[in-house]
Amino acid sequence: MHASAAERLLHHYRSTARTLPWRAPPGAPRTDPYRVWLSEVMLQQTTVATVTPRFLRFVERWPTIEALAEASDEEILAEWAGLGYYARARNLIACARAVAERGSFPTSEAELRQLPGLGPYTAAAIAAIGFGKDSVPVDTNVERVVARVFALSSKQQVPVAAKGWWPKGQSGDFAQALMDLGATICRPKAPRCNDCPLQADCRAAALNTPEVFPARVAKKERPHRFGLAWWSRRGDAVWLVRRPPRGLLGGMAALPGPEWTAERHAANPLAVARHGFTHFTLDLLLIARSEPVGEGWWQPIPELAEAGLPTLYRRAVEAGLAAEQEPRLAA
Ligand code: SF4
C-alpha cells in the first residue's frame, strides 16, 4: 500500500470532515478526552443521528467527568434512557468515578483498558483522538474500508493490515478520516468508489467487487423470551419500580414483574410490548393488577418522560395506555 494513499485520505478528510459535537476539526487542538470517551461509549451500537442530541444534553448537564462522577446513578440512568444497552450506562458511571478518583484519564492505551467498560477499540480511540498516541482504533467503518482496500476476506486480518498502513503521528485524524469515509463513501452497500480518494490503491475496487469485503458472518436467529409486567393505575398515575442494580436494564425504572423466561405465559394480557435486545427478542405481557406490587412510586402519566424509562418499558406503558382507551373508543 502506498503511503500516498494515506496522505490522499488525510487531504480529503481536511476538506470534508463531518462536523460532530465531540470532534475537533482537522488541524485544531485535540478534543477533551472526556468528550471523546463519552461519544465513543454512546456510539457503541447507536447511530450518530441518535447520539448527537443526547451527547449535547449530557455535556450541557455534566460538562466535566468530575461533574458526571458526582451525579447519582438514577440521574445518569434517566438521562441515558432510550439509548439502550444499559450495561454501557452502568460502566459509564463506574468509569467516570474511577477517572475522577485518580484525577484524570490515563493517556496510554494499556492503562485506559483498565478502566470499567473500556474495550480495545474505545481505549485505542481515546488514546489516538484524545491524546494523539499512535493507537489504531478499528470500528466497523474502519474495518470495512481496510478490508476493501487490502481485499481481505476475513475480518481477523484487518488489525494487522491497519497497523501496517496507519501513519505515525496522525493517528487520531487518520482514524476519523477512515470513519468518515466508511460512513459516507465506502458504505456497506453501493460504495461510491468514483468519489473515493483511495480508489487508485484499492484492491477491492480493482476487482470490481467491493461489497464482498469483508465476508459477512451469517447471523444466528435470535431466541424469543417472554415476561409479565404488572399494570396498576391510580388516577392519572402508573405504578413503577426500580429494577435490581445488576442484570439487564439494571437500576432502570420499570413496570414490576417476575423474571423473563423462555416459555410464553398462559395469561390474557391487557397489551403486549415487543422489544429486540442484542441476544433475544422479548414479548412483555401487561397484566392489570388492582394493587401495586413491590417497592415503587406512582408516576404521573403527564410526567412519564422524567421517569427515565428504557425503551422496552416506555413501549409497554404506551401499549397499556392505548389498550385502556380501546373499550371506550369501541363504545
Ligand atoms: S475505492 Fe471503493 S471499495 Fe475501495 S475504499 Fe474507496 S469506496 Fe471503498
mmCIF file of C-alpha atoms and ligand atoms in Angstrom:
data_model
loop_
_atom_site.group_PDB
_atom_site.id
_atom_site.type_symbol
_atom_site.label_atom_id
_atom_site.label_comp_id
_atom_site.label_asym_id
_atom_site.label_seq_id
_atom_site.Cartn_x
_atom_site.Cartn_y
_atom_site.Cartn_z
ATOM 1 C CA MET A 1 0.000 0.000 0.000
ATOM 2 C CA HIS A 2 1.394 3.397 -0.972
ATOM 3 C CA ALA A 3 1.991 5.900 1.812
ATOM 4 C CA SER A 4 0.494 8.404 -0.635
ATOM 5 C CA ALA A 5 -2.876 6.673 -0.251
ATOM 6 C CA ALA A 6 -2.870 7.618 3.441
ATOM 7 C CA GLU A 7 -1.826 11.165 2.518
ATOM 8 C CA ARG A 8 -4.607 11.435 -0.038
ATOM 9 C CA LEU A 9 -7.133 10.248 2.510
ATOM 10 C CA LEU A 10 -5.921 12.791 5.090
ATOM 11 C CA HIS A 11 -6.038 15.536 2.474
ATOM 12 C CA HIS A 12 -9.600 14.529 1.582
ATOM 13 C CA TYR A 13 -10.522 14.491 5.293
ATOM 14 C CA ARG A 14 -9.220 18.023 5.837
ATOM 15 C CA SER A 15 -11.767 19.375 3.373
ATOM 16 C CA THR A 16 -14.688 17.009 4.049
ATOM 17 C CA ALA A 17 -14.561 16.129 7.778
ATOM 18 C CA ARG A 18 -18.012 15.740 9.312
ATOM 19 C CA THR A 19 -18.844 18.347 11.925
ATOM 20 C CA LEU A 20 -19.655 16.432 15.099
ATOM 21 C CA PRO A 21 -20.005 17.940 18.574
ATOM 22 C CA TRP A 22 -17.410 15.596 20.088
ATOM 23 C CA ARG A 23 -14.824 16.187 17.421
ATOM 24 C CA ALA A 24 -12.142 18.843 16.837
ATOM 25 C CA PRO A 25 -11.868 19.906 13.172
ATOM 26 C CA PRO A 26 -8.728 18.640 11.387
ATOM 27 C CA GLY A 27 -5.680 20.612 12.498
ATOM 28 C CA ALA A 28 -7.442 22.141 15.554
ATOM 29 C CA PRO A 29 -6.279 21.350 19.127
ATOM 30 C CA ARG A 30 -7.306 17.893 20.272
ATOM 31 C CA THR A 31 -10.748 17.234 21.769
ATOM 32 C CA ASP A 32 -11.155 16.910 25.545
ATOM 33 C CA PRO A 33 -10.715 13.152 26.275
ATOM 34 C CA TYR A 34 -13.939 13.300 28.310
ATOM 35 C CA ARG A 35 -15.895 14.166 25.155
ATOM 36 C CA VAL A 36 -14.071 11.508 23.114
ATOM 37 C CA TRP A 37 -14.810 8.879 25.753
ATOM 38 C CA LEU A 38 -18.449 9.889 26.232
ATOM 39 C CA SER A 39 -19.135 9.918 22.490
ATOM 40 C CA GLU A 40 -17.430 6.569 21.942
ATOM 41 C CA VAL A 41 -19.450 4.926 24.721
ATOM 42 C CA MET A 42 -22.682 6.407 23.354
ATOM 43 C CA LEU A 43 -21.869 5.443 19.760
ATOM 44 C CA GLN A 44 -21.440 1.744 20.561
ATOM 45 C CA GLN A 45 -24.443 0.165 18.789
ATOM 46 C CA THR A 46 -26.160 3.562 18.380
ATOM 47 C CA THR A 47 -26.197 5.869 15.348
ATOM 48 C CA VAL A 48 -24.580 9.309 15.082
ATOM 49 C CA ALA A 49 -28.009 10.866 14.434
ATOM 50 C CA THR A 50 -29.423 9.417 17.673
ATOM 51 C CA VAL A 51 -26.338 10.145 19.743
ATOM 52 C CA THR A 52 -25.797 13.788 18.697
ATOM 53 C CA PRO A 53 -28.672 15.448 20.641
ATOM 54 C CA ARG A 54 -28.194 13.103 23.603
ATOM 55 C CA PHE A 55 -24.472 13.862 23.744
ATOM 56 C CA LEU A 56 -25.192 17.604 23.741
ATOM 57 C CA ARG A 57 -27.656 17.210 26.632
ATOM 58 C CA PHE A 58 -25.154 15.147 28.606
ATOM 59 C CA VAL A 59 -22.283 17.615 28.266
ATOM 60 C CA GLU A 60 -24.532 20.566 28.984
ATOM 61 C CA ARG A 61 -25.706 18.910 32.187
ATOM 62 C CA TRP A 62 -22.306 17.434 33.129
ATOM 63 C CA PRO A 63 -19.583 19.456 31.358
ATOM 64 C CA THR A 64 -16.711 17.554 33.009
ATOM 65 C CA ILE A 65 -16.068 13.994 34.064
ATOM 66 C CA GLU A 66 -15.878 15.210 37.675
ATOM 67 C CA ALA A 67 -19.406 16.629 37.398
ATOM 68 C CA LEU A 68 -20.625 13.356 35.904
ATOM 69 C CA ALA A 69 -18.907 11.366 38.655
ATOM 70 C CA GLU A 70 -20.820 13.341 41.294
ATOM 71 C CA ALA A 71 -24.247 12.714 39.733
ATOM 72 C CA SER A 72 -26.431 9.964 41.185
ATOM 73 C CA ASP A 73 -26.938 6.649 39.380
ATOM 74 C CA GLU A 74 -30.642 7.458 38.981
ATOM 75 C CA GLU A 75 -29.938 10.828 37.327
ATOM 76 C CA ILE A 76 -27.486 9.313 34.845
ATOM 77 C CA LEU A 77 -29.632 6.271 34.063
ATOM 78 C CA ALA A 78 -32.654 8.526 33.496
ATOM 79 C CA GLU A 79 -30.615 10.730 31.137
ATOM 80 C CA TRP A 80 -29.426 7.595 29.342
ATOM 81 C CA ALA A 81 -32.969 6.222 28.927
ATOM 82 C CA GLY A 82 -33.771 5.314 25.335
ATOM 83 C CA LEU A 83 -30.130 4.889 24.275
ATOM 84 C CA GLY A 84 -30.362 1.160 25.075
ATOM 85 C CA TYR A 85 -27.637 -1.283 26.109
ATOM 86 C CA TYR A 86 -27.816 -0.179 29.727
ATOM 87 C CA ALA A 87 -24.696 -2.074 30.747
ATOM 88 C CA ARG A 88 -22.907 0.767 28.934
ATOM 89 C CA ALA A 89 -24.552 3.330 31.217
ATOM 90 C CA ARG A 90 -23.524 1.421 34.323
ATOM 91 C CA ASN A 91 -19.954 1.149 33.027
ATOM 92 C CA LEU A 92 -20.075 4.852 32.185
ATOM 93 C CA ILE A 93 -20.911 5.663 35.806
ATOM 94 C CA ALA A 94 -18.195 3.344 37.148
ATOM 95 C CA CYS A 95 -15.627 4.730 34.710
ATOM 96 C CA ALA A 96 -16.455 8.382 35.479
ATOM 97 C CA ARG A 97 -15.968 7.729 39.192
ATOM 98 C CA ALA A 98 -12.721 5.809 38.633
ATOM 99 C CA VAL A 99 -11.292 8.631 36.497
ATOM 100 C CA ALA A 100 -12.438 11.344 38.928
ATOM 101 C CA GLU A 101 -10.825 9.427 41.783
ATOM 102 C CA ARG A 102 -7.467 9.109 40.024
ATOM 103 C CA GLY A 103 -7.647 12.777 38.916
ATOM 104 C CA SER A 104 -7.668 12.395 35.113
ATOM 105 C CA PHE A 105 -7.826 9.877 32.288
ATOM 106 C CA PRO A 106 -4.656 7.820 31.849
ATOM 107 C CA THR A 107 -3.054 8.548 28.483
ATOM 108 C CA SER A 108 -1.803 5.131 27.370
ATOM 109 C CA GLU A 109 -3.954 2.547 25.654
ATOM 110 C CA ALA A 110 -2.880 -0.142 28.156
ATOM 111 C CA GLU A 111 -3.919 1.942 31.178
ATOM 112 C CA LEU A 112 -7.151 3.044 29.524
ATOM 113 C CA ARG A 113 -8.005 -0.642 29.089
ATOM 114 C CA GLN A 114 -8.027 -0.992 32.876
ATOM 115 C CA LEU A 115 -10.988 1.401 33.231
ATOM 116 C CA PRO A 116 -14.516 -0.039 33.562
ATOM 117 C CA GLY A 117 -16.184 -0.708 30.223
ATOM 118 C CA LEU A 118 -13.235 0.265 28.017
ATOM 119 C CA GLY A 119 -12.580 -2.427 25.422
ATOM 120 C CA PRO A 120 -9.702 -2.415 22.930
ATOM 121 C CA TYR A 121 -11.488 -0.182 20.425
ATOM 122 C CA THR A 122 -12.585 2.536 22.871
ATOM 123 C CA ALA A 123 -9.199 2.609 24.605
ATOM 124 C CA ALA A 124 -7.431 2.959 21.241
ATOM 125 C CA ALA A 125 -9.873 5.684 20.122
ATOM 126 C CA ILE A 126 -9.320 7.774 23.272
ATOM 127 C CA ALA A 127 -5.542 7.284 23.081
ATOM 128 C CA ALA A 128 -5.432 8.288 19.398
ATOM 129 C CA ILE A 129 -8.071 11.031 19.249
ATOM 130 C CA GLY A 130 -7.876 12.374 22.805
ATOM 131 C CA PHE A 131 -4.130 12.052 23.424
ATOM 132 C CA GLY A 132 -2.521 11.873 19.974
ATOM 133 C CA LYS A 133 -0.989 8.428 20.608
ATOM 134 C CA ASP A 134 -0.110 6.084 17.750
ATOM 135 C CA SER A 135 -3.005 3.754 18.513
ATOM 136 C CA VAL A 136 -5.140 2.063 15.875
ATOM 137 C CA PRO A 137 -8.869 2.105 16.671
ATOM 138 C CA VAL A 138 -10.739 -0.288 14.394
ATOM 139 C CA ASP A 139 -14.514 0.182 14.435
ATOM 140 C CA THR A 140 -16.907 -1.291 11.866
ATOM 141 C CA ASN A 141 -16.362 1.563 9.392
ATOM 142 C CA VAL A 142 -12.583 1.331 9.637
ATOM 143 C CA GLU A 143 -12.784 -2.447 9.397
ATOM 144 C CA ARG A 144 -14.823 -2.288 6.201
ATOM 145 C CA VAL A 145 -12.571 0.265 4.477
ATOM 146 C CA VAL A 146 -9.348 -1.560 5.388
ATOM 147 C CA ALA A 147 -10.796 -4.939 4.363
ATOM 148 C CA ARG A 148 -11.701 -3.485 0.969
ATOM 149 C CA VAL A 149 -8.502 -1.545 0.368
ATOM 150 C CA PHE A 150 -6.452 -4.706 1.026
ATOM 151 C CA ALA A 151 -9.118 -7.125 -0.310
ATOM 152 C CA LEU A 152 -9.149 -9.070 2.964
ATOM 153 C CA SER A 153 -11.857 -11.679 3.077
ATOM 154 C CA SER A 154 -11.567 -12.219 6.833
ATOM 155 C CA LYS A 155 -12.109 -9.543 9.473
ATOM 156 C CA GLN A 156 -9.407 -11.189 11.570
ATOM 157 C CA GLN A 157 -6.813 -9.986 9.051
ATOM 158 C CA VAL A 158 -7.829 -6.339 9.399
ATOM 159 C CA PRO A 159 -5.957 -5.226 12.578
ATOM 160 C CA VAL A 160 -2.549 -6.294 11.229
ATOM 161 C CA ALA A 161 -3.151 -4.639 7.843
ATOM 162 C CA ALA A 162 -4.437 -1.486 9.546
ATOM 163 C CA LYS A 163 -1.376 -1.267 11.821
ATOM 164 C CA GLY A 164 0.964 -1.555 8.848
ATOM 165 C CA TRP A 165 -0.817 1.216 6.972
ATOM 166 C CA TRP A 166 -1.527 3.681 9.828
ATOM 167 C CA PRO A 167 0.650 6.826 9.527
ATOM 168 C CA LYS A 168 2.672 7.714 12.639
ATOM 169 C CA GLY A 169 1.871 10.969 14.411
ATOM 170 C CA GLN A 170 -1.538 11.395 12.761
ATOM 171 C CA SER A 171 -3.414 8.532 14.295
ATOM 172 C CA GLY A 172 -6.450 10.493 15.505
ATOM 173 C CA ASP A 173 -7.070 12.265 12.206
ATOM 174 C CA PHE A 174 -6.430 9.093 10.214
ATOM 175 C CA ALA A 175 -8.901 7.125 12.331
ATOM 176 C CA GLN A 176 -11.542 9.817 11.914
ATOM 177 C CA ALA A 177 -10.803 10.069 8.182
ATOM 178 C CA LEU A 178 -11.434 6.331 7.801
ATOM 179 C CA MET A 179 -14.559 6.519 9.975
ATOM 180 C CA ASP A 180 -15.934 9.323 7.803
ATOM 181 C CA LEU A 181 -15.014 7.522 4.589
ATOM 182 C CA GLY A 182 -16.775 4.379 5.807
ATOM 183 C CA ALA A 183 -19.870 6.352 6.833
ATOM 184 C CA THR A 184 -20.205 8.450 3.690
ATOM 185 C CA ILE A 185 -18.381 6.871 0.712
ATOM 186 C CA CYS A 186 -17.252 3.325 1.439
ATOM 187 C CA ARG A 187 -20.728 2.371 2.652
ATOM 188 C CA PRO A 188 -21.692 -1.260 3.295
ATOM 189 C CA LYS A 189 -23.839 -1.275 0.158
ATOM 190 C CA ALA A 190 -23.198 0.636 -3.075
ATOM 191 C CA PRO A 191 -19.859 2.230 -2.125
ATOM 192 C CA ARG A 192 -19.132 5.392 -4.128
ATOM 193 C CA CYS A 193 -15.739 4.278 -5.435
ATOM 194 C CA ASN A 194 -15.609 7.018 -8.072
ATOM 195 C CA ASP A 195 -15.662 9.661 -5.307
ATOM 196 C CA CYS A 196 -13.134 7.855 -3.118
ATOM 197 C CA PRO A 197 -9.608 9.197 -2.579
ATOM 198 C CA LEU A 198 -8.379 5.598 -2.135
ATOM 199 C CA GLN A 199 -9.716 4.262 -5.415
ATOM 200 C CA ALA A 200 -6.339 4.112 -7.190
ATOM 201 C CA ASP A 201 -4.923 1.875 -4.425
ATOM 202 C CA CYS A 202 -7.997 -0.135 -3.534
ATOM 203 C CA ARG A 203 -7.769 -3.819 -4.385
ATOM 204 C CA ALA A 204 -11.479 -4.477 -3.905
ATOM 205 C CA ALA A 205 -12.305 -1.653 -6.317
ATOM 206 C CA ALA A 206 -9.795 -3.075 -8.818
ATOM 207 C CA LEU A 207 -11.522 -6.453 -8.533
ATOM 208 C CA ASN A 208 -14.824 -4.645 -9.039
ATOM 209 C CA THR A 209 -16.290 -6.488 -6.055
ATOM 210 C CA PRO A 210 -16.050 -4.070 -3.100
ATOM 211 C CA GLU A 211 -19.247 -5.273 -1.456
ATOM 212 C CA VAL A 212 -17.951 -8.802 -0.877
ATOM 213 C CA PHE A 213 -15.289 -7.467 1.529
ATOM 214 C CA PRO A 214 -15.172 -8.229 4.390
ATOM 215 C CA ALA A 215 -17.013 -11.550 4.238
ATOM 216 C CA ARG A 216 -20.236 -11.449 6.218
ATOM 217 C CA VAL A 217 -20.789 -13.879 9.040
ATOM 218 C CA ALA A 218 -24.265 -15.443 8.896
ATOM 219 C CA LYS A 219 -26.396 -14.076 11.723
ATOM 220 C CA LYS A 220 -27.932 -16.530 14.160
ATOM 221 C CA GLU A 221 -31.645 -16.259 14.668
ATOM 222 C CA ARG A 222 -32.441 -14.500 17.948
ATOM 223 C CA PRO A 223 -34.270 -16.628 20.518
ATOM 224 C CA HIS A 224 -37.586 -15.443 21.903
ATOM 225 C CA ARG A 225 -38.289 -14.765 25.569
ATOM 226 C CA PHE A 226 -41.388 -13.723 27.469
ATOM 227 C CA GLY A 227 -42.110 -11.613 30.509
ATOM 228 C CA LEU A 228 -45.008 -10.395 32.602
ATOM 229 C CA ALA A 229 -45.415 -6.798 33.763
ATOM 230 C CA TRP A 230 -47.934 -5.721 36.387
ATOM 231 C CA TRP A 231 -50.053 -2.785 35.294
ATOM 232 C CA SER A 232 -51.517 -0.801 38.205
ATOM 233 C CA ARG A 233 -53.185 2.574 37.772
ATOM 234 C CA ARG A 234 -54.365 5.143 40.288
ATOM 235 C CA GLY A 235 -55.956 8.290 38.896
ATOM 236 C CA ASP A 236 -53.567 9.724 36.350
ATOM 237 C CA ALA A 237 -50.558 7.713 37.520
ATOM 238 C CA VAL A 238 -48.976 4.315 36.907
ATOM 239 C CA TRP A 239 -47.025 2.211 39.420
ATOM 240 C CA LEU A 240 -43.308 1.952 38.623
ATOM 241 C CA VAL A 241 -40.435 0.234 40.394
ATOM 242 C CA ARG A 242 -36.672 0.264 40.015
ATOM 243 C CA ARG A 243 -35.066 -2.906 38.666
ATOM 244 C CA PRO A 244 -32.324 -4.578 40.726
ATOM 245 C CA PRO A 245 -28.924 -2.926 40.159
ATOM 246 C CA ARG A 246 -27.394 -5.929 38.383
ATOM 247 C CA GLY A 247 -28.504 -7.662 35.207
ATOM 248 C CA LEU A 248 -30.265 -6.444 32.091
ATOM 249 C CA LEU A 249 -31.724 -2.920 32.483
ATOM 250 C CA GLY A 250 -30.224 -2.939 35.998
ATOM 251 C CA GLY A 251 -31.153 0.101 38.082
ATOM 252 C CA MET A 252 -33.630 1.383 35.484
ATOM 253 C CA ALA A 253 -37.219 2.455 36.124
ATOM 254 C CA ALA A 254 -39.660 -0.277 35.054
ATOM 255 C CA LEU A 255 -43.066 -1.837 35.484
ATOM 256 C CA PRO A 256 -42.913 -4.512 38.203
ATOM 257 C CA GLY A 257 -42.978 -8.167 37.193
ATOM 258 C CA PRO A 258 -41.278 -11.555 37.585
ATOM 259 C CA GLU A 259 -38.145 -12.667 35.723
ATOM 260 C CA TRP A 260 -38.395 -13.258 31.988
ATOM 261 C CA THR A 261 -38.495 -16.853 30.765
ATOM 262 C CA ALA A 262 -38.278 -18.878 27.555
ATOM 263 C CA GLU A 263 -41.908 -20.017 27.908
ATOM 264 C CA ARG A 264 -44.908 -17.914 26.978
ATOM 265 C CA HIS A 265 -47.148 -17.397 29.996
ATOM 266 C CA ALA A 266 -50.713 -18.645 29.806
ATOM 267 C CA ALA A 267 -52.088 -15.209 30.552
ATOM 268 C CA ASN A 268 -54.668 -12.968 28.990
ATOM 269 C CA PRO A 269 -52.727 -9.725 28.738
ATOM 270 C CA LEU A 270 -54.053 -6.211 28.544
ATOM 271 C CA ALA A 271 -51.365 -5.483 25.944
ATOM 272 C CA VAL A 272 -48.069 -6.864 24.645
ATOM 273 C CA ALA A 273 -44.885 -4.858 24.076
ATOM 274 C CA ARG A 274 -42.170 -6.395 21.893
ATOM 275 C CA HIS A 275 -38.540 -5.339 22.114
ATOM 276 C CA GLY A 276 -35.374 -6.616 20.449
ATOM 277 C CA PHE A 277 -32.350 -6.978 22.715
ATOM 278 C CA THR A 278 -28.949 -7.917 21.303
ATOM 279 C CA HIS A 279 -29.320 -11.620 22.033
ATOM 280 C CA PHE A 280 -33.075 -12.181 22.144
ATOM 281 C CA THR A 281 -36.487 -10.742 21.381
ATOM 282 C CA LEU A 282 -38.799 -10.168 24.324
ATOM 283 C CA ASP A 283 -42.592 -10.113 24.450
ATOM 284 C CA LEU A 284 -43.688 -8.331 27.620
ATOM 285 C CA LEU A 285 -47.285 -9.137 28.556
ATOM 286 C CA LEU A 286 -49.061 -6.460 30.601
ATOM 287 C CA ILE A 287 -51.364 -7.852 33.285
ATOM 288 C CA ALA A 288 -53.753 -5.490 35.081
ATOM 289 C CA ARG A 289 -53.451 -5.505 38.894
ATOM 290 C CA SER A 290 -55.684 -3.511 41.191
ATOM 291 C CA GLU A 291 -52.976 -3.202 43.885
ATOM 292 C CA PRO A 292 -49.390 -2.057 43.257
ATOM 293 C CA VAL A 293 -46.658 -4.695 43.570
ATOM 294 C CA GLY A 294 -43.203 -4.155 45.068
ATOM 295 C CA GLU A 295 -41.456 -1.035 46.326
ATOM 296 C CA GLY A 296 -42.032 1.785 43.904
ATOM 297 C CA TRP A 297 -43.857 5.014 43.230
ATOM 298 C CA TRP A 298 -46.884 6.413 41.449
ATOM 299 C CA GLN A 299 -45.555 8.105 38.326
ATOM 300 C CA PRO A 300 -47.900 10.776 36.930
ATOM 301 C CA ILE A 301 -48.625 9.939 33.281
ATOM 302 C CA PRO A 302 -48.032 13.547 32.100
ATOM 303 C CA GLU A 303 -44.517 13.311 33.628
ATOM 304 C CA LEU A 304 -43.562 9.912 32.188
ATOM 305 C CA ALA A 305 -40.620 11.402 30.290
ATOM 306 C CA GLU A 306 -38.950 12.276 33.597
ATOM 307 C CA ALA A 307 -39.130 8.683 34.861
ATOM 308 C CA GLY A 308 -36.226 7.615 32.628
ATOM 309 C CA LEU A 309 -37.961 4.501 31.351
ATOM 310 C CA PRO A 310 -35.873 2.384 28.969
ATOM 311 C CA THR A 311 -37.418 1.781 25.544
ATOM 312 C CA LEU A 312 -38.961 -1.595 26.484
ATOM 313 C CA TYR A 313 -40.926 -0.149 29.398
ATOM 314 C CA ARG A 314 -41.755 3.103 27.618
ATOM 315 C CA ARG A 315 -43.324 0.999 24.853
ATOM 316 C CA ALA A 316 -45.073 -1.170 27.438
ATOM 317 C CA VAL A 317 -46.587 1.860 29.183
ATOM 318 C CA GLU A 318 -47.679 3.305 25.827
ATOM 319 C CA ALA A 319 -49.243 -0.065 24.927
ATOM 320 C CA GLY A 320 -51.016 -0.191 28.313
ATOM 321 C CA LEU A 321 -52.397 3.317 27.942
ATOM 322 C CA ALA A 322 -53.525 2.608 24.378
ATOM 323 C CA ALA A 323 -55.215 -0.639 25.473
ATOM 324 C CA GLU A 324 -57.098 1.210 28.216
ATOM 325 C CA GLN A 325 -58.522 3.527 25.577
ATOM 326 C CA GLU A 326 -59.759 0.734 23.307
ATOM 327 C CA PRO A 327 -63.071 -0.192 25.007
ATOM 328 C CA ARG A 328 -64.009 3.463 25.240
ATOM 329 C CA LEU A 329 -63.153 4.015 21.583
ATOM 330 C CA ALA A 330 -65.179 0.965 20.596
ATOM 331 C CA ALA A 331 -68.148 2.045 22.700
HETATM 332 S S1 SF4 B 1 -12.453 2.562 -3.685
HETATM 333 FE FE1 SF4 B 1 -14.485 1.859 -3.168
HETATM 334 S S2 SF4 B 1 -14.211 -0.025 -2.020
HETATM 335 FE FE2 SF4 B 1 -12.236 0.987 -2.116
HETATM 336 S S3 SF4 B 1 -12.134 2.144 -0.202
HETATM 337 FE FE3 SF4 B 1 -12.939 3.522 -1.760
HETATM 338 S S4 SF4 B 1 -15.175 3.334 -1.652
HETATM 339 FE FE4 SF4 B 1 -14.274 1.609 -0.522
#
